Each structure stands twice: as structure tokens, then as C-alpha cells.
PDB file of C-alpha atoms and ligand atoms in Angstrom:
ATOM      1  CA  MET A   1       3.757  26.759   9.790  1.00 74.00           C
ATOM      2  CA  THR A   2       2.320  25.019   6.809  1.00 80.00           C
ATOM      3  CA  LYS A   3      -1.226  23.756   7.322  1.00 82.00           C
ATOM      4  CA  PRO A   4      -1.594  20.016   6.876  1.00 85.00           C
ATOM      5  CA  ASN A   5      -3.763  18.988   3.920  1.00 95.00           C
ATOM      6  CA  LYS A   6      -7.026  17.548   5.170  1.00 96.00           C
ATOM      7  CA  LYS A   7      -7.711  16.095   1.745  1.00 97.00           C
ATOM      8  CA  GLU A   8      -4.483  14.213   1.264  1.00 98.00           C
ATOM      9  CA  ARG A   9      -5.110  10.962  -0.710  1.00 98.00           C
ATOM     10  CA  THR A  10      -3.389   7.556  -0.722  1.00 98.00           C
ATOM     11  CA  LEU A  11      -3.755   4.400  -2.788  1.00 98.00           C
ATOM     12  CA  VAL A  12      -4.252   0.999  -1.147  1.00 99.00           C
ATOM     13  CA  ILE A  13      -4.469  -2.282  -2.945  1.00 98.00           C
ATOM     14  CA  ILE A  14      -5.620  -5.503  -1.181  1.00 99.00           C
ATOM     15  CA  LYS A  15      -3.338  -7.908  -3.136  1.00 98.00           C
ATOM     16  CA  PRO A  16      -4.549 -11.312  -4.358  1.00 98.00           C
ATOM     17  CA  ASP A  17      -3.454 -13.143  -1.134  1.00 98.00           C
ATOM     18  CA  GLY A  18      -5.615 -10.790   0.925  1.00 98.00           C
ATOM     19  CA  VAL A  19      -8.620 -11.548  -1.163  1.00 98.00           C
ATOM     20  CA  GLN A  20      -7.936 -15.359  -1.101  1.00 98.00           C
ATOM     21  CA  ARG A  21      -7.473 -15.277   2.699  1.00 98.00           C
ATOM     22  CA  SER A  22     -11.023 -13.677   3.018  1.00 98.00           C
ATOM     23  CA  LEU A  23      -9.503 -10.625   4.687  1.00 99.00           C
ATOM     24  CA  ILE A  24     -11.194  -7.895   2.606  1.00 99.00           C
ATOM     25  CA  GLY A  25     -13.545  -6.892   5.464  1.00 98.00           C
ATOM     26  CA  GLU A  26     -10.953  -7.125   8.172  1.00 98.00           C
ATOM     27  CA  ILE A  27      -8.545  -4.873   6.155  1.00 99.00           C
ATOM     28  CA  ILE A  28     -11.077  -2.306   5.181  1.00 98.00           C
ATOM     29  CA  LYS A  29     -12.319  -2.094   8.791  1.00 98.00           C
ATOM     30  CA  ARG A  30      -8.829  -1.244  10.011  1.00 98.00           C
ATOM     31  CA  TYR A  31      -8.428   1.746   7.601  1.00 98.00           C
ATOM     32  CA  GLU A  32     -12.063   2.845   8.102  1.00 98.00           C
ATOM     33  CA  LYS A  33     -11.802   2.912  11.888  1.00 98.00           C
ATOM     34  CA  SER A  34      -8.790   5.369  11.681  1.00 98.00           C
ATOM     35  CA  GLY A  35     -11.064   8.210  10.640  1.00 98.00           C
ATOM     36  CA  LEU A  36      -9.834   8.314   7.047  1.00 98.00           C
ATOM     37  CA  LYS A  37     -12.506   8.549   4.340  1.00 98.00           C
ATOM     38  CA  LEU A  38     -12.962   6.091   1.501  1.00 98.00           C
ATOM     39  CA  VAL A  39     -13.273   8.145  -1.737  1.00 98.00           C
ATOM     40  CA  GLY A  40     -12.648   5.334  -4.341  1.00 98.00           C
ATOM     41  CA  LEU A  41     -13.126   1.552  -4.445  1.00 98.00           C
ATOM     42  CA  LYS A  42     -12.981  -1.133  -7.155  1.00 98.00           C
ATOM     43  CA  PHE A  43     -12.644  -4.841  -7.440  1.00 98.00           C
ATOM     44  CA  ILE A  44     -10.703  -5.909 -10.490  1.00 98.00           C
ATOM     45  CA  VAL A  45      -8.250  -8.248 -12.088  1.00 98.00           C
ATOM     46  CA  ALA A  46      -5.176  -6.121 -12.970  1.00 98.00           C
ATOM     47  CA  ASP A  47      -3.145  -6.801 -16.116  1.00 97.00           C
ATOM     48  CA  GLU A  48       0.650  -6.596 -16.494  1.00 96.00           C
ATOM     49  CA  GLU A  49       0.466  -3.229 -18.217  1.00 96.00           C
ATOM     50  CA  LEU A  50      -1.288  -1.643 -15.333  1.00 97.00           C
ATOM     51  CA  VAL A  51       1.057  -3.200 -12.766  1.00 96.00           C
ATOM     52  CA  SER A  52       4.135  -1.967 -14.746  1.00 95.00           C
ATOM     53  CA  LYS A  53       2.841   1.442 -14.967  1.00 96.00           C
ATOM     54  CA  HIS A  54       2.211   1.379 -11.272  1.00 96.00           C
ATOM     55  CA  TYR A  55       5.620   0.233 -10.165  1.00 93.00           C
ATOM     56  CA  LEU A  56       7.646   2.054 -12.784  1.00 90.00           C
ATOM     57  CA  SER A  57       5.934   5.424 -12.259  1.00 82.00           C
ATOM     58  CA  ASN A  58       8.846   6.216  -9.883  1.00 82.00           C
ATOM     59  CA  PRO A  59      12.026   5.747 -11.982  1.00 83.00           C
ATOM     60  CA  ASP A  60      14.158   5.017  -8.827  1.00 90.00           C
ATOM     61  CA  TRP A  61      11.805   2.370  -7.438  1.00 92.00           C
ATOM     62  CA  ILE A  62      13.627  -0.738  -8.851  1.00 94.00           C
ATOM     63  CA  LYS A  63      16.954   0.282  -7.471  1.00 95.00           C
ATOM     64  CA  ASN A  64      15.495   1.301  -4.141  1.00 94.00           C
ATOM     65  CA  VAL A  65      13.570  -1.926  -3.689  1.00 93.00           C
ATOM     66  CA  GLY A  66      16.761  -3.846  -4.615  1.00 94.00           C
ATOM     67  CA  GLN A  67      18.842  -1.917  -2.038  1.00 95.00           C
ATOM     68  CA  LYS A  68      16.172  -2.435   0.599  1.00 92.00           C
ATOM     69  CA  ALA A  69      16.366  -6.184  -0.020  1.00 91.00           C
ATOM     70  CA  ILE A  70      20.218  -6.208   0.188  1.00 93.00           C
ATOM     71  CA  ASP A  71      20.088  -4.220   3.382  1.00 93.00           C
ATOM     72  CA  ALA A  72      17.484  -6.575   4.928  1.00 89.00           C
ATOM     73  CA  TYR A  73      19.765  -9.527   4.372  1.00 90.00           C
ATOM     74  CA  ALA A  74      22.855  -7.559   5.721  1.00 92.00           C
ATOM     75  CA  LYS A  75      20.875  -6.715   8.902  1.00 90.00           C
ATOM     76  CA  VAL A  76      20.570 -10.464   9.762  1.00 89.00           C
ATOM     77  CA  GLY A  77      24.218 -11.160   8.809  1.00 93.00           C
ATOM     78  CA  LYS A  78      23.460 -12.715   5.410  1.00 91.00           C
ATOM     79  CA  LYS A  79      24.461 -11.919   1.845  1.00 91.00           C
ATOM     80  CA  HIS A  80      21.775 -11.243  -0.811  1.00 90.00           C
ATOM     81  CA  PRO A  81      22.145 -13.539  -3.821  1.00 89.00           C
ATOM     82  CA  ALA A  82      21.945 -10.731  -6.357  1.00 91.00           C
ATOM     83  CA  LYS A  83      25.195  -8.914  -7.413  1.00 93.00           C
ATOM     84  CA  ASN A  84      23.799  -5.389  -7.114  1.00 94.00           C
ATOM     85  CA  ALA A  85      20.727  -3.351  -6.212  1.00 95.00           C
ATOM     86  CA  LEU A  86      19.505  -3.172  -9.861  1.00 94.00           C
ATOM     87  CA  GLU A  87      19.586  -6.991 -10.268  1.00 94.00           C
ATOM     88  CA  ALA A  88      17.852  -7.504  -6.942  1.00 93.00           C
ATOM     89  CA  GLY A  89      15.219  -4.991  -7.713  1.00 95.00           C
ATOM     90  CA  ASN A  90      14.519  -6.407 -11.171  1.00 94.00           C
ATOM     91  CA  LYS A  91      14.007  -9.787  -9.682  1.00 94.00           C
ATOM     92  CA  VAL A  92      11.478  -8.427  -7.263  1.00 94.00           C
ATOM     93  CA  TYR A  93       9.704  -6.465 -10.041  1.00 95.00           C
ATOM     94  CA  GLN A  94       9.260  -9.541 -12.246  1.00 95.00           C
ATOM     95  CA  SER A  95       7.913 -11.618  -9.392  1.00 96.00           C
ATOM     96  CA  LEU A  96       5.606  -8.831  -8.287  1.00 96.00           C
ATOM     97  CA  LYS A  97       3.982  -8.626 -11.758  1.00 97.00           C
ATOM     98  CA  LYS A  98       3.044 -12.310 -11.504  1.00 97.00           C
ATOM     99  CA  TYR A  99       1.810 -11.858  -7.920  1.00 98.00           C
ATOM    100  CA  ILE A 100      -0.436  -8.827  -8.444  1.00 98.00           C
ATOM    101  CA  THR A 101      -1.978 -10.178 -11.636  1.00 98.00           C
ATOM    102  CA  SER A 102      -2.651 -13.663 -10.208  1.00 98.00           C
ATOM    103  CA  GLY A 103      -6.225 -12.944  -9.018  1.00 98.00           C
ATOM    104  CA  PRO A 104      -8.657 -10.275  -8.182  1.00 98.00           C
ATOM    105  CA  VAL A 105      -7.566  -7.239  -6.105  1.00 99.00           C
ATOM    106  CA  VAL A 106      -9.411  -4.582  -4.175  1.00 99.00           C
ATOM    107  CA  VAL A 107      -8.125  -1.034  -5.143  1.00 98.00           C
ATOM    108  CA  MET A 108      -9.060   1.891  -2.825  1.00 98.00           C
ATOM    109  CA  VAL A 109      -8.273   5.599  -2.308  1.00 99.00           C
ATOM    110  CA  TRP A 110      -8.377   6.769   1.248  1.00 99.00           C
ATOM    111  CA  GLN A 111      -8.430  10.552   2.068  1.00 98.00           C
ATOM    112  CA  GLY A 112      -7.680  12.690   5.148  1.00 98.00           C
ATOM    113  CA  MET A 113      -4.934  14.477   7.006  1.00 97.00           C
ATOM    114  CA  ASN A 114      -1.651  12.653   6.671  1.00 98.00           C
ATOM    115  CA  ALA A 115      -3.495   9.843   4.879  1.00 98.00           C
ATOM    116  CA  VAL A 116      -0.188   8.409   3.391  1.00 98.00           C
ATOM    117  CA  LYS A 117       1.579   8.102   6.721  1.00 98.00           C
ATOM    118  CA  ILE A 118      -1.496   6.984   8.685  1.00 98.00           C
ATOM    119  CA  VAL A 119      -2.160   4.199   6.088  1.00 99.00           C
ATOM    120  CA  ARG A 120       1.500   3.079   6.150  1.00 98.00           C
ATOM    121  CA  LYS A 121       1.379   2.966   9.948  1.00 98.00           C
ATOM    122  CA  ILE A 122      -1.738   0.742   9.874  1.00 99.00           C
ATOM    123  CA  THR A 123      -0.301  -1.432   7.175  1.00 99.00           C
ATOM    124  CA  GLY A 124       3.054  -2.036   8.768  1.00 98.00           C
ATOM    125  CA  GLY A 125       6.533  -2.726   7.348  1.00 97.00           C
ATOM    126  CA  THR A 126       7.080  -4.643   4.094  1.00 96.00           C
ATOM    127  CA  GLU A 127       8.157  -7.939   5.545  1.00 96.00           C
ATOM    128  CA  PRO A 128       5.459  -9.618   7.643  1.00 98.00           C
ATOM    129  CA  LEU A 129       8.068 -11.458   9.742  1.00 97.00           C
ATOM    130  CA  THR A 130       9.401  -8.213  11.088  1.00 95.00           C
ATOM    131  CA  SER A 131       6.518  -5.792  10.752  1.00 98.00           C
ATOM    132  CA  ASP A 132       5.031  -4.617  14.057  1.00 98.00           C
ATOM    133  CA  VAL A 133       2.317  -6.411  16.009  1.00 98.00           C
ATOM    134  CA  GLY A 134      -0.932  -4.453  15.682  1.00 98.00           C
ATOM    135  CA  THR A 135      -0.379  -3.776  11.933  1.00 99.00           C
ATOM    136  CA  ILE A 136      -2.150  -5.554   9.133  1.00 99.00           C
ATOM    137  CA  ARG A 137       0.989  -7.207   7.813  1.00 98.00           C
ATOM    138  CA  GLY A 138       2.250  -7.973  11.284  1.00 98.00           C
ATOM    139  CA  ASP A 139      -0.976  -9.501  12.537  1.00 98.00           C
ATOM    140  CA  LEU A 140      -2.635 -11.195   9.593  1.00 98.00           C
ATOM    141  CA  THR A 141       0.197 -13.061   7.725  1.00 98.00           C
ATOM    142  CA  ILE A 142       3.614 -14.682   8.098  1.00 98.00           C
ATOM    143  CA  ASP A 143       5.871 -14.294   5.057  1.00 98.00           C
ATOM    144  CA  SER A 144       9.552 -13.300   4.975  1.00 95.00           C
ATOM    145  CA  TYR A 145      12.099 -12.008   2.419  1.00 91.00           C
ATOM    146  CA  GLU A 146      14.177 -15.102   2.739  1.00 90.00           C
ATOM    147  CA  ILE A 147      11.449 -17.740   2.039  1.00 94.00           C
ATOM    148  CA  ALA A 148       9.985 -15.608  -0.802  1.00 95.00           C
ATOM    149  CA  ASP A 149      13.448 -15.269  -2.398  1.00 90.00           C
ATOM    150  CA  VAL A 150      14.147 -19.014  -1.935  1.00 91.00           C
ATOM    151  CA  ASP A 151      10.866 -19.773  -3.782  1.00 94.00           C
ATOM    152  CA  SER A 152      11.537 -17.024  -6.420  1.00 93.00           C
ATOM    153  CA  ARG A 153       8.352 -15.082  -5.695  1.00 97.00           C
ATOM    154  CA  ALA A 154       7.317 -11.726  -4.164  1.00 97.00           C
ATOM    155  CA  VAL A 155       6.808 -11.351  -0.500  1.00 97.00           C
ATOM    156  CA  ARG A 156       3.112 -11.979   0.078  1.00 98.00           C
ATOM    157  CA  ASN A 157       2.239  -9.118   2.377  1.00 98.00           C
ATOM    158  CA  LEU A 158      -1.525  -8.527   1.677  1.00 99.00           C
ATOM    159  CA  ILE A 159      -1.396  -4.864   0.880  1.00 98.00           C
ATOM    160  CA  HIS A 160       0.100  -2.153  -1.410  1.00 98.00           C
ATOM    161  CA  ALA A 161       0.074   1.289   0.110  1.00 98.00           C
ATOM    162  CA  SER A 162       1.650   4.373  -1.449  1.00 97.00           C
ATOM    163  CA  GLY A 163       5.043   5.397   0.054  1.00 95.00           C
ATOM    164  CA  SER A 164       4.750   9.185  -0.233  1.00 96.00           C
ATOM    165  CA  VAL A 165       2.320  11.916  -1.230  1.00 97.00           C
ATOM    166  CA  GLU A 166       3.958  12.226  -4.671  1.00 95.00           C
ATOM    167  CA  GLU A 167       3.826   8.393  -5.208  1.00 94.00           C
ATOM    168  CA  ALA A 168       0.204   8.431  -4.189  1.00 97.00           C
ATOM    169  CA  GLU A 169      -0.756  11.129  -6.706  1.00 97.00           C
ATOM    170  CA  GLU A 170       0.942   9.297  -9.575  1.00 96.00           C
ATOM    171  CA  GLU A 171      -0.530   5.945  -8.538  1.00 97.00           C
ATOM    172  CA  ILE A 172      -4.082   7.149  -8.125  1.00 98.00           C
ATOM    173  CA  LYS A 173      -4.022   8.491 -11.707  1.00 97.00           C
ATOM    174  CA  ILE A 174      -3.075   5.065 -12.958  1.00 97.00           C
ATOM    175  CA  TRP A 175      -5.841   3.080 -11.243  1.00 98.00           C
ATOM    176  CA  PHE A 176      -8.788   5.613 -11.184  1.00 98.00           C
ATOM    177  CA  LYS A 177     -10.406   8.048 -13.668  1.00 97.00           C
ATOM    178  CA  LYS A 178     -11.388  11.366 -12.264  1.00 91.00           C
ATOM    179  CA  GLY A 179     -15.135  10.582 -12.141  1.00 95.00           C
ATOM    180  CA  GLU A 180     -14.469   7.423 -10.211  1.00 98.00           C
ATOM    181  CA  LEU A 181     -13.409   9.204  -7.029  1.00 98.00           C
ATOM    182  CA  ILE A 182     -16.223  10.706  -5.003  1.00 98.00           C
ATOM    183  CA  ASN A 183     -16.197  14.009  -3.212  1.00 97.00           C
ATOM    184  CA  TYR A 184     -18.608  13.874  -0.254  1.00 97.00           C
ATOM    185  CA  ARG A 185     -18.955  14.928   3.384  1.00 96.00           C
ATOM    186  CA  LEU A 186     -18.635  12.511   6.237  1.00 96.00           C
ATOM    187  CA  VAL A 187     -20.149  13.722   9.452  1.00 93.00           C
ATOM    188  CA  GLN A 188     -17.268  12.513  11.594  1.00 95.00           C
ATOM    189  CA  GLU A 189     -15.039  15.098   9.844  1.00 96.00           C
ATOM    190  CA  ALA A 190     -16.564  17.769  12.034  1.00 94.00           C
ATOM    191  CA  ILE A 191     -15.104  15.910  15.079  1.00 95.00           C
ATOM    192  CA  LEU A 192     -11.787  15.208  13.449  1.00 96.00           C
ATOM    193  CA  TYR A 193     -11.166  18.663  11.934  1.00 95.00           C
ATOM    194  CA  ASP A 194     -13.474  21.481  13.200  1.00 93.00           C
ATOM    195  CA  VAL A 195     -11.885  23.975  15.534  1.00 93.00           C
ATOM    196  CA  ASN A 196     -14.889  23.847  17.980  1.00 94.00           C
ATOM    197  CA  LEU A 197     -16.996  20.959  19.037  1.00 93.00           C
ATOM    198  CA  ASP A 198     -20.065  23.189  19.150  1.00 88.00           C
ATOM    199  CA  GLY A 199     -23.352  21.448  18.520  1.00 83.00           C
ATOM    200  CA  ILE A 200     -22.757  18.221  20.501  1.00 90.00           C
ATOM    201  CA  LEU A 201     -24.710  19.385  23.583  1.00 92.00           C
ATOM    202  CA  GLU A 202     -28.376  20.261  23.102  1.00 90.00           C
TER     203      GLU A 202
HETATM  204  P1  LIG B 301       6.096  -1.708   0.162  1.00 94.63           P
HETATM  205  O1  LIG B 301       5.992  -0.269  -0.193  1.00 94.63           O
HETATM  206  O2  LIG B 301       6.123  -1.910   1.679  1.00 94.63           O
HETATM  207  O3  LIG B 301       4.952  -2.598  -0.448  1.00 94.63           O
HETATM  208  O4  LIG B 301       7.393  -2.264  -0.400  1.00 94.63           O
HETATM  209  P2  LIG B 301       8.238  -1.948  -1.759  1.00 94.63           P
HETATM  210  O5  LIG B 301       7.654  -0.914  -2.501  1.00 94.63           O
HETATM  211  O6  LIG B 301       9.655  -1.799  -1.386  1.00 94.63           O
HETATM  212  O7  LIG B 301       8.113  -3.280  -2.499  1.00 94.63           O
HETATM  213  C1  LIG B 301       6.955  -3.648  -3.182  1.00 94.63           C
HETATM  214  C2  LIG B 301       6.512  -5.077  -3.002  1.00 94.63           C
HETATM  215  O8  LIG B 301       7.577  -6.017  -3.496  1.00 94.63           O
HETATM  216  C3  LIG B 301       6.410  -5.522  -1.538  1.00 94.63           C
HETATM  217  O9  LIG B 301       5.221  -5.182  -0.927  1.00 94.63           O
HETATM  218  C4  LIG B 301       6.670  -6.996  -1.668  1.00 94.63           C
HETATM  219  O10 LIG B 301       5.451  -7.696  -2.021  1.00 94.63           O
HETATM  220  C5  LIG B 301       7.724  -7.159  -2.766  1.00 94.63           C
HETATM  221  N1  LIG B 301       9.111  -7.182  -2.212  1.00 94.63           N
HETATM  222  C6  LIG B 301       9.724  -6.116  -1.730  1.00 94.63           C
HETATM  223  N2  LIG B 301      11.016  -6.431  -1.360  1.00 94.63           N
HETATM  224  C7  LIG B 301      11.124  -7.753  -1.671  1.00 94.63           C
HETATM  225  C8  LIG B 301      12.256  -8.685  -1.566  1.00 94.63           C
HETATM  226  O11 LIG B 301      13.348  -8.292  -1.101  1.00 94.63           O
HETATM  227  N3  LIG B 301      12.047  -9.984  -1.955  1.00 94.63           N
HETATM  228  C9  LIG B 301      10.838 -10.348  -2.504  1.00 94.63           C
HETATM  229  N4  LIG B 301      10.749 -11.637  -2.894  1.00 94.63           N
HETATM  230  N5  LIG B 301       9.828  -9.546  -2.603  1.00 94.63           N
HETATM  231  C10 LIG B 301       9.933  -8.277  -2.201  1.00 94.63           C
HETATM  232 MG1  LIG B 302       6.268   0.660  -2.095  1.00 94.63          MG
END
């Protein structure tokens, strides 16, 4: 059995709509309460170069996002306006660059066991209309693929969260220099990870 990595890291961005909706505290609170550890944090306005590096770090991303869009339409018995996955993905990518650079964003790195999956679970699915109740996207906003596409813009879903460990490693390198991430001990890690709970009783 391979031991899970207790120091797995993932990148989270509170997108401009999250900042504008005054949800920074509410969103950070949800990740913080999970037991994950905040190891990097910055408040910046991203430029297009940074955003293109971020989304194009995975060469398959454009096609995958396009296919996901086409499938989401098919699921509700509708036909996506684009003629193939590449065209659909490119449209999403262009509108995303505009969206992410439109105002300040909060960029964070969260660390802990299964950090990528835990953060995705707390964040919820891409489309707020269908993401689960109890998740950030499901509870705190209302957008849908359809209305975003009709208005030729990206789905406003408050958060970016890395989709896999590999994606996270690439993305963290784009947004943070080595010295900007902090290695430190959080006392609650003893409760989360230590084999024995010795030392609680006096
Ligand atoms: P995520 O990992 O859940 O953020 O989703 P993706 O990586 O697939 O897509 C990146 C971002 O592009 C999403 O968070 C949305 O803001 C936007 N987006 C994704 N799919 C669509 C779509 O079909 N239409 C529009 N308009 N925006 C989309
Ligand atoms: Mg993604």
C-alpha cells in the first residue's frame, strides 16, 4: 500500500467575482476548517500572460474543457453551438482570460493529505447551477453554462482549484516563487496525522 502524501499541495484562486461579492473570508473559512494548511497567499491582479501560462500548462486542457461543455449540453438534450471540442474549448479559453484578468484575485496554496481532492470536494462542480449544495459553488452563486455561453463569457463560479496533483504542481510553479511558500508546523496536524493521541490527557 502506498502511503498518502501528507504534504500534497493544491492551488486555489478566488476569481474576480468572489472578491467583488465580498466572499474572500467565507471562502477561506471553508478550506481552513477542513484541516488543510495554508502555505501560500497573495492578492494580485493577474495579466493575460500569467493566465495563459496557467491554462495552457496542460496541453490537453482546451480540448477537454470543450468536450466537457459539449457533454453538458447533451446531458440536458441540447446541442452545443460549437462544431467540435477544440472550437468550444477555445471559446471558453478566450473568455476565461478576460474574466480572470478583470480584477484582483486571491491566490492560495493549501497543503495536506489528499489536498487536491479535498479542495475539489469543498469547491463543487464547475457549473454552479448543478454543483452540490454544501459546496462553495453550489451555495454561494447561481451561474450556468447556458447563460454564460449566450452572453459569450466564462462561467462565473468564484474559484479555480487544481484538477489533479500533476496540474497542481505545474500551476503552483506559475503563481508562486519558491520562497513565497512557507514550511511551518500547525499544531492540529498532530490530531490529524499522528498515530497516537498521546498528550491530550494531563
Ligand atoms: P474547473 O476545473 O471546475 O474550474 O473547470 P475547467 O477547468 O473545465 O474550466 C475552467 C473554467 O472555465 C471554469 O471554472 C469556468 O469558469 C469556465 N468554463 C468551463 N466550461 C465552460 C463552458 O462550457 N462555458 C463557459 N462559458 N465557461 C466555461
Ligand atoms: Mg480545471
